[in-house]
Amino acid sequence: MTSAADKIRASAERARMQVATQPQPGEEHEPVAAAPATRVQEEKPRKPAVRAVPVIPPRQKDIRKNVDLSPDQNDRLGDWQRAAARELGVARVTAQDVLVALVERLLADPDLSEQIKKDLHNTRF
């Protein structure tokens, strides 16, 4: 039975033999392909290297927006949601549903967009 030390020595010897068979730096060895003696055509000017621009995939996940409401606004919105749910015949209408519908309408309707801008101007200035 060989000892662990004998196995290590044998492995080290195999590694030394592999290194000895590889060409060392500075040693002469045959070139893989000979360079052409003359050029038949002039070289075309090289195009500058183009850097690869990383392609960023479009965001697939929805983006969260938060809104702060006064207690009165929150109560009135809740009342409106419950009344809308009864009229629509559904269990509930969420604030998320209302806000998404409002944003869609705001972005699609230029008149509403102008009204909102006027409201923002009047409340801020």
Rosetta silent file (secondary structure, phi, psi, omega in degrees, C-alpha in Angstrom):
SEQUENCE: MTSAADKIRASAERARMQVATQPQPGEEHEPVAAAPATRVQEEKPRKPAVRAVPVIPPRQKDIRKNVDLSPDQNDRLGDWQRAAARELGVARVTAQDVLVALVERLLADPDLSEQIKKDLHNTRF
SCORE:     score description
SCORE:     0.000 S_00000001
   1 L     0.000  133.467 -179.686    0.000    0.000    0.000 S_00000001
   2 L   -90.330  148.533 -179.114    1.386    3.387   -0.933 S_00000001
   3 L   -85.873  168.875  178.745    1.329    6.244    1.469 S_00000001
   4 H   -63.401  -35.685  179.101   -0.167    9.640    0.858 S_00000001
   5 H   -62.775  -39.745  178.481    3.332   11.096    0.631 S_00000001
   6 H   -64.757  -39.109  178.182    4.171    8.691   -2.222 S_00000001
   7 H   -64.670  -40.364  179.436    1.039    9.766   -4.105 S_00000001
   8 H   -65.647  -43.262  178.853    1.946   13.437   -3.686 S_00000001
   9 H   -61.598  -42.152  179.962    5.510   12.806   -4.934 S_00000001
  10 H   -64.779  -40.041  178.891    4.206   10.928   -7.991 S_00000001
  11 H   -65.970  -40.361  178.580    1.763   13.748   -8.777 S_00000001
  12 H   -65.746  -37.947  178.827    4.519   16.355   -8.443 S_00000001
  13 H   -65.535  -42.426  176.802    6.782   14.342  -10.781 S_00000001
  14 H   -60.757  -41.286  179.224    4.037   14.133  -13.407 S_00000001
  15 H   -64.160  -40.882  178.102    3.556   17.901  -13.179 S_00000001
  16 H   -63.946  -37.721 -179.040    7.325   18.487  -13.609 S_00000001
  17 H   -67.651  -38.422  178.484    7.377   16.240  -16.671 S_00000001
  18 H   -65.610  -40.438  179.496    4.511   18.185  -18.290 S_00000001
  19 H   -67.302  -37.940 -178.191    6.282   21.493  -17.684 S_00000001
  20 H   -66.936  -29.746 -178.578    9.556   20.110  -19.096 S_00000001
  21 H   -82.143  -15.639  178.593    7.897   19.106  -22.376 S_00000001
  22 L   -83.985  146.421  178.789    6.413   22.586  -22.966 S_00000001
  23 L   -66.287  137.950  179.952    8.605   25.226  -24.692 S_00000001
  24 L   -88.839  156.688  177.464   10.172   27.661  -22.264 S_00000001
  25 L   -59.624  136.806  179.910   10.251   31.415  -22.846 S_00000001
  26 L    91.025  -14.652  178.037   13.154   32.390  -25.070 S_00000001
  27 L   -76.571  147.269  176.820   13.449   28.936  -26.673 S_00000001
  28 L   -78.664  136.528  173.011   13.275   28.754  -30.453 S_00000001
  29 L  -145.854  161.081 -175.332   10.278   26.962  -31.870 S_00000001
  30 L   -69.037  139.666  174.720    8.751   26.687  -35.307 S_00000001
  31 L   -71.514  151.291 -178.006    6.317   29.372  -36.401 S_00000001
  32 L   -71.225  -44.577  179.979    2.814   28.181  -37.041 S_00000001
  33 L  -140.225  140.186  179.823    2.445   29.967  -40.392 S_00000001
  34 L   -79.117  146.453  178.467    4.997   31.806  -42.480 S_00000001
  35 L   -74.320  146.254  179.876    4.383   35.468  -43.243 S_00000001
  36 L   -66.480  141.672 -176.897    3.637   36.254  -46.908 S_00000001
  37 L   -71.082  -46.030  179.085    6.708   37.443  -48.836 S_00000001
  38 L  -133.170  157.570  178.049    4.945   40.103  -50.886 S_00000001
  39 L  -103.832  133.784 -178.569    1.539   41.679  -50.847 S_00000001
  40 L   -81.603  -44.671 -179.190   -0.479   41.578  -54.007 S_00000001
  41 L  -115.172  151.925  175.917   -3.016   44.252  -53.061 S_00000001
  42 L   -72.732  148.940  178.704   -2.648   47.276  -50.880 S_00000001
  43 L   -70.953  139.774  174.591   -4.393   47.054  -47.558 S_00000001
  44 L   -76.556  147.122  178.302   -7.678   48.873  -47.295 S_00000001
  45 L   -61.493  138.203 -179.078   -7.813   51.407  -44.492 S_00000001
  46 L   -77.028  142.531  174.566   -9.178   49.827  -41.365 S_00000001
  47 L   -77.746  146.097  177.847  -12.420   51.051  -39.930 S_00000001
  48 L   -64.044  146.843 -179.944  -12.195   52.260  -36.345 S_00000001
  49 L   -64.499  137.088  179.686  -13.233   49.710  -33.799 S_00000001
  50 L  -102.481  127.131  177.994  -16.836   50.104  -32.715 S_00000001
  51 L   -75.672  141.032  177.254  -17.588   49.625  -29.064 S_00000001
  52 L   -75.104  122.399  177.903  -20.438   47.348  -28.299 S_00000001
  53 L   -88.539  124.984 -179.063  -23.220   49.371  -26.704 S_00000001
  54 L   -64.534  135.319  178.339  -25.005   47.353  -24.081 S_00000001
  55 L   -93.325  119.563 -179.415  -28.638   46.791  -24.950 S_00000001
  56 L   -97.560  119.290 -179.089  -30.829   47.400  -21.960 S_00000001
  57 L   -66.749  149.773  179.266  -34.103   45.519  -22.180 S_00000001
  58 L   -64.848  148.440 -179.038  -37.217   47.578  -21.502 S_00000001
  59 L   -65.923  131.039 -179.082  -38.521   47.451  -17.975 S_00000001
  60 L  -101.440  -22.439 -176.233  -41.232   44.820  -17.656 S_00000001
  61 L   -87.492  141.220  178.307  -42.198   45.371  -14.044 S_00000001
  62 L   -63.792  153.063 -179.718  -44.717   48.085  -13.141 S_00000001
  63 L  -103.143  131.159 -175.968  -43.410   51.175  -11.371 S_00000001
  64 L   -87.439  135.558  173.402  -44.916   52.042   -8.014 S_00000001
  65 L  -122.796  141.568  178.531  -46.093   55.594   -7.245 S_00000001
  66 L  -111.309  151.255  177.277  -47.287   56.713   -3.834 S_00000001
  67 L  -135.173  137.823  176.471  -49.815   59.418   -3.047 S_00000001
  68 L  -101.963  126.252  178.555  -50.478   61.187    0.241 S_00000001
  69 L  -116.698  148.399  173.043  -54.112   62.076    0.912 S_00000001
  70 L   -70.459  161.423  177.547  -55.583   64.079    3.721 S_00000001
  71 H   -57.553  -37.511  178.843  -57.925   62.117    5.998 S_00000001
  72 H   -66.212  -46.073  178.459  -60.890   63.911    4.411 S_00000001
  73 H   -60.762  -41.163  179.900  -59.735   63.107    0.851 S_00000001
  74 H   -62.780  -42.930  179.029  -59.158   59.482    1.849 S_00000001
  75 H   -63.723  -46.637 -178.856  -62.678   59.203    3.322 S_00000001
  76 H   -64.924  -38.435  177.507  -64.313   60.786    0.263 S_00000001
  77 H   -65.080  -41.707  177.271  -62.287   58.567   -2.101 S_00000001
  78 H   -60.887  -42.641  177.245  -63.314   55.487   -0.109 S_00000001
  79 H   -61.268  -44.464  179.877  -66.972   56.552   -0.294 S_00000001
  80 H   -62.585  -42.515 -179.985  -66.645   57.081   -4.071 S_00000001
  81 H   -61.532  -43.449 -179.954  -64.973   53.657   -4.495 S_00000001
  82 H   -66.319  -40.453  178.376  -67.759   51.894   -2.602 S_00000001
  83 H   -65.811  -41.167  179.100  -70.483   53.700   -4.598 S_00000001
  84 H   -65.013  -38.749  179.122  -68.694   52.891   -7.880 S_00000001
  85 H   -62.781  -42.026  178.120  -68.382   49.228   -6.870 S_00000001
  86 H   -63.088  -44.685 -179.293  -72.155   49.054   -6.204 S_00000001
  87 H   -65.398  -36.415 -178.572  -72.952   50.716   -9.546 S_00000001
  88 H   -83.514  -12.687  179.297  -70.558   48.446  -11.441 S_00000001
  89 L    74.640   32.733  178.269  -71.781   45.321   -9.641 S_00000001
  90 L  -118.938  164.300 -177.371  -68.356   44.320   -8.358 S_00000001
  91 L   -66.860  -39.082  179.246  -67.140   43.549   -4.865 S_00000001
  92 L  -160.656  159.085  172.259  -64.811   46.526   -4.748 S_00000001
  93 L  -119.903  118.713 -175.928  -63.032   49.217   -6.754 S_00000001
  94 L   -83.898  157.877  175.422  -59.461   49.701   -5.536 S_00000001
  95 H   -60.947  -34.092  176.827  -57.600   52.989   -5.315 S_00000001
  96 H   -59.151  -47.951  179.180  -55.088   51.403   -7.714 S_00000001
  97 H   -59.727  -43.216 -178.423  -57.832   50.909  -10.319 S_00000001
  98 H   -64.553  -46.923 -177.220  -59.043   54.493   -9.892 S_00000001
  99 H   -66.109  -39.264  177.826  -55.576   56.027  -10.161 S_00000001
 100 H   -63.292  -43.695  179.091  -54.640   53.987  -13.240 S_00000001
 101 H   -63.908  -40.212  178.933  -57.893   55.036  -14.967 S_00000001
 102 H   -64.648  -42.447  179.514  -57.287   58.680  -14.027 S_00000001
 103 H   -65.084  -42.400  178.646  -53.710   58.632  -15.356 S_00000001
 104 H   -60.844  -44.089  179.643  -54.844   57.018  -18.621 S_00000001
 105 H   -65.312  -41.894  179.559  -57.558   59.655  -19.048 S_00000001
 106 H   -60.139  -42.950 -177.829  -55.098   62.457  -18.177 S_00000001
 107 H   -75.126  -24.920 -176.754  -52.594   61.275  -20.778 S_00000001
 108 H   -93.192  -23.160 -172.493  -55.215   60.738  -23.495 S_00000001
 109 L  -110.235  106.970 -178.989  -57.335   63.889  -23.053 S_00000001
 110 H   -62.543  -34.534  179.121  -55.602   67.225  -23.884 S_00000001
 111 H   -65.642  -44.793  177.758  -58.467   69.267  -22.361 S_00000001
 112 H   -63.157  -40.569  178.388  -58.250   67.398  -19.066 S_00000001
 113 H   -58.557  -43.123  178.318  -54.462   67.785  -19.143 S_00000001
 114 H   -65.940  -39.947  178.476  -54.829   71.573  -19.479 S_00000001
 115 H   -61.902  -42.685 -179.779  -57.383   71.682  -16.643 S_00000001
 116 H   -64.925  -41.265  178.282  -55.003   69.745  -14.369 S_00000001
 117 H   -61.221  -41.098  178.216  -52.129   72.097  -15.262 S_00000001
 118 H   -64.171  -43.048  177.699  -54.314   75.085  -14.344 S_00000001
 119 H   -60.505  -43.930  179.815  -55.275   73.429  -11.050 S_00000001
 120 H   -63.916  -41.279  179.220  -51.605   72.756  -10.271 S_00000001
 121 H   -63.051  -42.890 -178.323  -50.672   76.334  -11.115 S_00000001
 122 H   -68.230  -34.894 -178.467  -53.446   77.723   -8.897 S_00000001
 123 H   -82.087  -23.793 -176.187  -52.559   75.526   -5.904 S_00000001
 124 H   -98.762  -25.331 -173.625  -48.785   76.056   -6.114 S_00000001
 125 L  -120.982    0.000    0.000  -48.414   79.717   -7.084 S_00000001
